Amino acid sequence: MPETISFAIGGMTCAACAARVEKVLNRLEGVQAVVNFATERAQIVLNGPETTPDMVVAAVRKAGFTVAERSLDLALTGMSCAACAARIERVLNRVPLTQAHVNFATERAHITFVPGVVEPETLISCIEKAGFAAKPLEALSAPDQKAIRAQSWRRERNHFLLTLVLALPFFVEMGAMFCGFGHVLPGWLQFVLATPVQFYCARHFYKQAWNALRAGAANMDVLVVLGTSIAYGFSAFVVVLHAQQHLYFEASVSIITLISLGKLLEARAKNKTGAGLESLLHLQPQIAHVEADGVVLDRPVQAVKVGNIFVVRPGESVPVDGVVIEGASAINEAMLTGESLPVLKTLKAQVYAGTLNTTGLLRVQATGVGADTALAHIVKMVEQAQGSKASVQRLADKVSQVFVPTVVVLALLTFLLGWFVTGHVVWSLVSAVSVLVIACPCALGLATPTAIMVGTGLGARAGILFRNADALEHAQKLKTILVDKTGTLTQGKPTVSDVLPLKEVDPTRLLSVACALEKGSEHPLARAIVDYALQKKVPEQSITDFQAVPGMGVKAKFSGQVALLGSPRFLTDAGLPVEQGMVVGLEQDGKTVIGVALGPEVLGYIALLDQIRPEAASTVAALKAAGIQVLMLTGDNKRTAQRVARQVGVNAYLAGVLPSQKAEKVQAYRAEGGLVGMVGDGINDAPALAAADVGFAIGAGSDVALESADIVLMKSDLRSVLDAISLSRATLSKIRQNLFFAFIYNVLGLPLAAFGLLNPIVAGAAMAMSSVSVVSNSLLLNRWKPLEQKRG
């Protein structure tokens, strides 16, 4: 039966491109394609199994065009261990043109797919057929997610309490046996009490085990069901036939009770791992004081629109992003940037949702609402990082996939070999049950993601945003860090220090030409020159035929003549004479020199000075002490670069590097081996940040959408780089500890159980507590503190 698919194509610039794509697709066997340039979509009919959707998309990409993709985040329920997460991941990745990552700890799936070939409903249906439930995360508000977690907690608690009530007589029985009083519960009563525990209290184990087996996989529930069913079934057989054998009802009941307790504690601990994200979600107030027709009305924050005017009173949090139109006040932005001191906000200043107004009354016009606020971007970034997988987790995932089948085989061998060697069927059966019960892949599945959840949450509270788990993992492995000078080692706020006109040139004319050439630029040097000219009340002039030369300067027509502004080298290349003595003297003082020329005449020079960050030298020293090589990149001249490098303690630097060349320098150092980091302001350094193994965008403020950076440092403080590396090392240390505990637990426990040295009840308790111990160990990461708090 023919299959019809439709998807969006990017990169087509004209109708000829659409015709070329159509021609490429119609060459494929059994394909009928129509490509519409106006809608940028392809409508394709597949008439047979010879060509699949994957092959169609591959043909489009091979032709040099792109296929639009979309991401989907789903909240999952019904997973009991890491094997469940692996099964959902495999099911989703079988869907054409779909790539999925499932995180057991966060109970979320991040899926990338091609709309038109695959729809969200199809993906959710695949998950449901595998025996789980899924909902789009965007459809669930923060209160909804909290309510779901609370409901899950109550369900686990009620299951445990009912199980505990029915299990108490068995604990009394075990206590009596231990004290030498013999049996206090007759066999028929044990049978009556154990049956509801086995088939009602543990019904979710059976349901999830059946779903797993039906899908051709196995999980922790399969082990629990096998172990407890064998113990229960053997005991029931003894009671019904009045056989003279020991009963093991207490083993099955105790195992179910202890595992239920472990799941309850695990759920509670897992909720705590998301505390960092929860604290961010609670920052934004639910009510905004919106002005309407001259009256201030309280409205839900969701109802605020871009352009609305709202009032923020002292002691209140800002509801949405906006710009101040009246009033002045100090705003505490620590919750977003990590800056401890409030920031003064006056007319035209930007304020952000979730920040705290401390003193004055502000009237603000909304500029970003809903998902477009800085806070929403931060929350989204943290959620993505918590849902991503670190490469260190791959080993655990591979082990989890084969773990349960291996344990079932080991239990069967334990029973058969034990029976053959000892001749005792019951002893062999009990040993096999112990093997089934003690083995659990949960600890392996939780070892990495729980630590990442805590680490990324801590980072967010300290103004350090990790884009994904790999960034968190790689930061602690850096061997070389390249640091941009302007805005990174320096404050990025240069000021004009000298205005030096030549010959008979009027300083006002020099500044007038410079201001006209620079007034349209956002470069820090340009803004400093324009601001200085405005302070001197220099008359504004217009220019034409403006042209920017990246990394060199600008060129335009001023009063009919060609005007140039840029580095001394820029003027020299244009054939103009440069006063080298004057330029060298200024550059040796650490100043950046800008030359201005009009027609064949050099009007003069403007020198600017950018102050070194106070923490730059100590940060560089700390990085070097940690064994990290630090190099400085700058487009400035060699003499200025040398002076700055000497002041901050950088041993090596590269001067005169154009923005387009920075990425090449990063690639060159990567080729030498070892992970390379790049620290920049996230504006001109975007290509270099993207080229590095780990890119740090420093002082990004609200601009959390910097796609080029792996780590966004909200705080304009170079020490945040040290904090990011320190947090990375602390998190990876926890992950290694967790993986060690998870592996060693099974390595030691399974042989003891196989040789009959571990009672099934003890095995059940150990299995239940293994996951709890791993999550609890991850929570110990909350002891980590940023450098500023340590000093305090």
PDB file of N, CA, C and O in Angstrom, residues 252-290:
ATOM      1  N   SER A 252       9.200 -13.925  50.426  1.00  0.00           N
ATOM      2  CA  SER A 252       8.532 -13.201  49.336  1.00  0.00           C
ATOM      3  C   SER A 252       7.895 -11.917  49.853  1.00  0.00           C
ATOM      4  O   SER A 252       8.017 -10.851  49.230  1.00  0.00           O
ATOM      5  N   VAL A 253       7.224 -12.011  51.021  1.00  0.00           N
ATOM      6  CA  VAL A 253       6.567 -10.822  51.580  1.00  0.00           C
ATOM      7  C   VAL A 253       7.603  -9.764  51.976  1.00  0.00           C
ATOM      8  O   VAL A 253       7.436  -8.569  51.699  1.00  0.00           O
ATOM      9  N   SER A 254       8.673 -10.172  52.614  1.00  0.00           N
ATOM     10  CA  SER A 254       9.711  -9.233  53.054  1.00  0.00           C
ATOM     11  C   SER A 254      10.383  -8.566  51.861  1.00  0.00           C
ATOM     12  O   SER A 254      10.667  -7.355  51.887  1.00  0.00           O
ATOM     13  N   ILE A 255      10.628  -9.354  50.812  1.00  0.00           N
ATOM     14  CA  ILE A 255      11.275  -8.798  49.623  1.00  0.00           C
ATOM     15  C   ILE A 255      10.398  -7.714  49.004  1.00  0.00           C
ATOM     16  O   ILE A 255      10.866  -6.612  48.684  1.00  0.00           O
ATOM     17  N   ILE A 256       9.102  -8.023  48.848  1.00  0.00           N
ATOM     18  CA  ILE A 256       8.179  -7.037  48.260  1.00  0.00           C
ATOM     19  C   ILE A 256       8.092  -5.795  49.144  1.00  0.00           C
ATOM     20  O   ILE A 256       8.088  -4.661  48.655  1.00  0.00           O
ATOM     21  N   THR A 257       8.034  -5.992  50.458  1.00  0.00           N
ATOM     22  CA  THR A 257       7.945  -4.864  51.385  1.00  0.00           C
ATOM     23  C   THR A 257       9.197  -3.994  51.319  1.00  0.00           C
ATOM     24  O   THR A 257       9.112  -2.759  51.247  1.00  0.00           O
ATOM     25  N   LEU A 258      10.358  -4.631  51.336  1.00  0.00           N
ATOM     26  CA  LEU A 258      11.613  -3.873  51.322  1.00  0.00           C
ATOM     27  C   LEU A 258      11.823  -3.146  49.996  1.00  0.00           C
ATOM     28  O   LEU A 258      12.310  -2.008  49.970  1.00  0.00           O
ATOM     29  N   ILE A 259      11.436  -3.807  48.899  1.00  0.00           N
ATOM     30  CA  ILE A 259      11.577  -3.157  47.593  1.00  0.00           C
ATOM     31  C   ILE A 259      10.617  -1.970  47.497  1.00  0.00           C
ATOM     32  O   ILE A 259      10.971  -0.913  46.961  1.00  0.00           O
ATOM     33  N   SER A 260       9.411  -2.118  48.041  1.00  0.00           N
ATOM     34  CA  SER A 260       8.459  -0.999  48.056  1.00  0.00           C
ATOM     35  C   SER A 260       9.010   0.160  48.885  1.00  0.00           C
ATOM     36  O   SER A 260       8.878   1.333  48.502  1.00  0.00           O
ATOM     37  N   LEU A 261       9.643  -0.151  50.023  1.00  0.00           N
ATOM     38  CA  LEU A 261      10.266   0.885  50.836  1.00  0.00           C
ATOM     39  C   LEU A 261      11.390   1.565  50.068  1.00  0.00           C
ATOM     40  O   LEU A 261      11.524   2.793  50.080  1.00  0.00           O
ATOM     41  N   GLY A 262      12.193   0.750  49.392  1.00  0.00           N
ATOM     42  CA  GLY A 262      13.290   1.311  48.603  1.00  0.00           C
ATOM     43  C   GLY A 262      12.793   2.232  47.506  1.00  0.00           C
ATOM     44  O   GLY A 262      13.348   3.308  47.282  1.00  0.00           O
ATOM     45  N   LYS A 263      11.706   1.836  46.815  1.00  0.00           N
ATOM     46  CA  LYS A 263      11.136   2.676  45.767  1.00  0.00           C
ATOM     47  C   LYS A 263      10.595   3.986  46.340  1.00  0.00           C
ATOM     48  O   LYS A 263      10.699   5.044  45.711  1.00  0.00           O
ATOM     49  N   LEU A 264      10.003   3.897  47.530  1.00  0.00           N
ATOM     50  CA  LEU A 264       9.480   5.087  48.185  1.00  0.00           C
ATOM     51  C   LEU A 264      10.613   6.059  48.517  1.00  0.00           C
ATOM     52  O   LEU A 264      10.530   7.260  48.234  1.00  0.00           O
ATOM     53  N   LEU A 265      11.679   5.543  49.110  1.00  0.00           N
ATOM     54  CA  LEU A 265      12.825   6.385  49.463  1.00  0.00           C
ATOM     55  C   LEU A 265      13.512   6.921  48.207  1.00  0.00           C
ATOM     56  O   LEU A 265      13.975   8.066  48.178  1.00  0.00           O
ATOM     57  N   GLU A 266      13.572   6.084  47.170  1.00  0.00           N
ATOM     58  CA  GLU A 266      14.195   6.497  45.917  1.00  0.00           C
ATOM     59  C   GLU A 266      13.414   7.647  45.285  1.00  0.00           C
ATOM     60  O   GLU A 266      14.001   8.624  44.801  1.00  0.00           O
ATOM     61  N   ALA A 267      12.080   7.540  45.286  1.00  0.00           N
ATOM     62  CA  ALA A 267      11.249   8.601  44.712  1.00  0.00           C
ATOM     63  C   ALA A 267      11.453   9.909  45.457  1.00  0.00           C
ATOM     64  O   ALA A 267      11.542  10.986  44.855  1.00  0.00           O
ATOM     65  N   ARG A 268      11.532   9.813  46.782  1.00  0.00           N
ATOM     66  CA  ARG A 268      11.727  11.022  47.583  1.00  0.00           C
ATOM     67  C   ARG A 268      13.098  11.642  47.307  1.00  0.00           C
ATOM     68  O   ARG A 268      13.220  12.862  47.163  1.00  0.00           O
ATOM     69  N   ALA A 269      14.107  10.805  47.230  1.00  0.00           N
ATOM     70  CA  ALA A 269      15.456  11.317  46.968  1.00  0.00           C
ATOM     71  C   ALA A 269      15.559  11.900  45.562  1.00  0.00           C
ATOM     72  O   ALA A 269      16.195  12.940  45.355  1.00  0.00           O
ATOM     73  N   LYS A 270      14.915  11.252  44.575  1.00  0.00           N
ATOM     74  CA  LYS A 270      14.957  11.749  43.199  1.00  0.00           C
ATOM     75  C   LYS A 270      14.297  13.118  43.096  1.00  0.00           C
ATOM     76  O   LYS A 270      14.746  13.981  42.346  1.00  0.00           O
ATOM     77  N   ASN A 271      13.224  13.324  43.858  1.00  0.00           N
ATOM     78  CA  ASN A 271      12.572  14.635  43.857  1.00  0.00           C
ATOM     79  C   ASN A 271      13.523  15.719  44.370  1.00  0.00           C
ATOM     80  O   ASN A 271      13.506  16.854  43.892  1.00  0.00           O
ATOM     81  N   LYS A 272      14.351  15.353  45.341  1.00  0.00           N
ATOM     82  CA  LYS A 272      15.298  16.328  45.889  1.00  0.00           C
ATOM     83  C   LYS A 272      16.400  16.682  44.885  1.00  0.00           C
ATOM     84  O   LYS A 272      16.959  17.772  44.942  1.00  0.00           O
ATOM     85  N   THR A 273      16.718  15.750  43.969  1.00  0.00           N
ATOM     86  CA  THR A 273      17.778  16.039  42.999  1.00  0.00           C
ATOM     87  C   THR A 273      17.365  17.165  42.068  1.00  0.00           C
ATOM     88  O   THR A 273      18.214  17.825  41.479  1.00  0.00           O
ATOM     89  N   GLY A 274      16.079  17.397  41.892  1.00  0.00           N
ATOM     90  CA  GLY A 274      15.611  18.485  41.039  1.00  0.00           C
ATOM     91  C   GLY A 274      15.380  19.777  41.786  1.00  0.00           C
ATOM     92  O   GLY A 274      14.745  20.690  41.258  1.00  0.00           O
ATOM     93  N   ALA A 275      15.910  19.883  43.015  1.00  0.00           N
ATOM     94  CA  ALA A 275      15.658  21.075  43.837  1.00  0.00           C
ATOM     95  C   ALA A 275      16.198  22.340  43.184  1.00  0.00           C
ATOM     96  O   ALA A 275      15.611  23.410  43.315  1.00  0.00           O
ATOM     97  N   GLY A 276      17.337  22.244  42.480  1.00  0.00           N
ATOM     98  CA  GLY A 276      17.914  23.427  41.832  1.00  0.00           C
ATOM     99  C   GLY A 276      16.973  23.997  40.790  1.00  0.00           C
ATOM    100  O   GLY A 276      16.776  25.212  40.710  1.00  0.00           O
ATOM    101  N   LEU A 277      16.369  23.125  39.994  1.00  0.00           N
ATOM    102  CA  LEU A 277      15.429  23.584  38.979  1.00  0.00           C
ATOM    103  C   LEU A 277      14.140  24.087  39.622  1.00  0.00           C
ATOM    104  O   LEU A 277      13.560  25.075  39.187  1.00  0.00           O
ATOM    105  N   GLU A 278      13.703  23.406  40.675  1.00  0.00           N
ATOM    106  CA  GLU A 278      12.489  23.840  41.384  1.00  0.00           C
ATOM    107  C   GLU A 278      12.667  25.266  41.907  1.00  0.00           C
ATOM    108  O   GLU A 278      11.751  26.083  41.838  1.00  0.00           O
ATOM    109  N   SER A 279      13.845  25.572  42.438  1.00  0.00           N
ATOM    110  CA  SER A 279      14.072  26.911  42.987  1.00  0.00           C
ATOM    111  C   SER A 279      13.987  27.974  41.894  1.00  0.00           C
ATOM    112  O   SER A 279      13.543  29.091  42.135  1.00  0.00           O
ATOM    113  N   LEU A 280      14.392  27.630  40.670  1.00  0.00           N
ATOM    114  CA  LEU A 280      14.276  28.567  39.555  1.00  0.00           C
ATOM    115  C   LEU A 280      12.813  28.764  39.162  1.00  0.00           C
ATOM    116  O   LEU A 280      12.370  29.874  38.882  1.00  0.00           O
ATOM    117  N   LEU A 281      12.055  27.658  39.141  1.00  0.00           N
ATOM    118  CA  LEU A 281      10.659  27.725  38.737  1.00  0.00           C
ATOM    119  C   LEU A 281       9.832  28.581  39.693  1.00  0.00           C
ATOM    120  O   LEU A 281       8.829  29.177  39.298  1.00  0.00           O
ATOM    121  N   HIS A 282      10.247  28.645  40.960  1.00  0.00           N
ATOM    122  CA  HIS A 282       9.488  29.388  41.957  1.00  0.00           C
ATOM    123  C   HIS A 282       9.829  30.875  41.975  1.00  0.00           C
ATOM    124  O   HIS A 282       9.206  31.633  42.724  1.00  0.00           O
ATOM    125  N   LEU A 283      10.822  31.303  41.187  1.00  0.00           N
ATOM    126  CA  LEU A 283      11.241  32.700  41.225  1.00  0.00           C
ATOM    127  C   LEU A 283      10.180  33.641  40.661  1.00  0.00           C
ATOM    128  O   LEU A 283       9.974  34.735  41.171  1.00  0.00           O
ATOM    129  N   GLN A 284       9.527  33.236  39.574  1.00  0.00           N
ATOM    130  CA  GLN A 284       8.594  34.121  38.897  1.00  0.00           C
ATOM    131  C   GLN A 284       7.280  34.217  39.670  1.00  0.00           C
ATOM    132  O   GLN A 284       6.663  33.201  39.983  1.00  0.00           O
ATOM    133  N   PRO A 285       6.819  35.432  39.982  1.00  0.00           N
ATOM    134  CA  PRO A 285       5.537  35.574  40.688  1.00  0.00           C
ATOM    135  C   PRO A 285       4.371  35.174  39.790  1.00  0.00           C
ATOM    136  O   PRO A 285       4.493  35.151  38.563  1.00  0.00           O
ATOM    137  N   GLN A 286       3.246  34.878  40.380  1.00  0.00           N
ATOM    138  CA  GLN A 286       2.069  34.453  39.629  1.00  0.00           C
ATOM    139  C   GLN A 286       1.162  35.620  39.257  1.00  0.00           C
ATOM    140  O   GLN A 286       0.284  35.491  38.402  1.00  0.00           O
ATOM    141  N   ILE A 287       1.359  36.786  39.903  1.00  0.00           N
ATOM    142  CA  ILE A 287       0.496  37.956  39.682  1.00  0.00           C
ATOM    143  C   ILE A 287       1.348  39.144  39.231  1.00  0.00           C
ATOM    144  O   ILE A 287       2.454  39.359  39.740  1.00  0.00           O
ATOM    145  N   ALA A 288       0.831  39.911  38.278  1.00  0.00           N
ATOM    146  CA  ALA A 288       1.487  41.138  37.815  1.00  0.00           C
ATOM    147  C   ALA A 288       0.518  42.305  37.991  1.00  0.00           C
ATOM    148  O   ALA A 288      -0.690  42.159  37.767  1.00  0.00           O
ATOM    149  N   HIS A 289       1.047  43.481  38.390  1.00  0.00           N
ATOM    150  CA  HIS A 289       0.225  44.679  38.555  1.00  0.00           C
ATOM    151  C   HIS A 289       0.252  45.446  37.226  1.00  0.00           C
ATOM    152  O   HIS A 289       1.166  46.231  36.966  1.00  0.00           O
ATOM    153  N   VAL A 290      -0.752  45.208  36.391  1.00  0.00           N
ATOM    154  CA  VAL A 290      -0.775  45.749  35.028  1.00  0.00           C
ATOM    155  C   VAL A 290      -1.627  47.007  34.961  1.00  0.00           C
ATOM    156  O   VAL A 290      -2.739  47.059  35.513  1.00  0.00           O
TER     157      VAL A 290
END
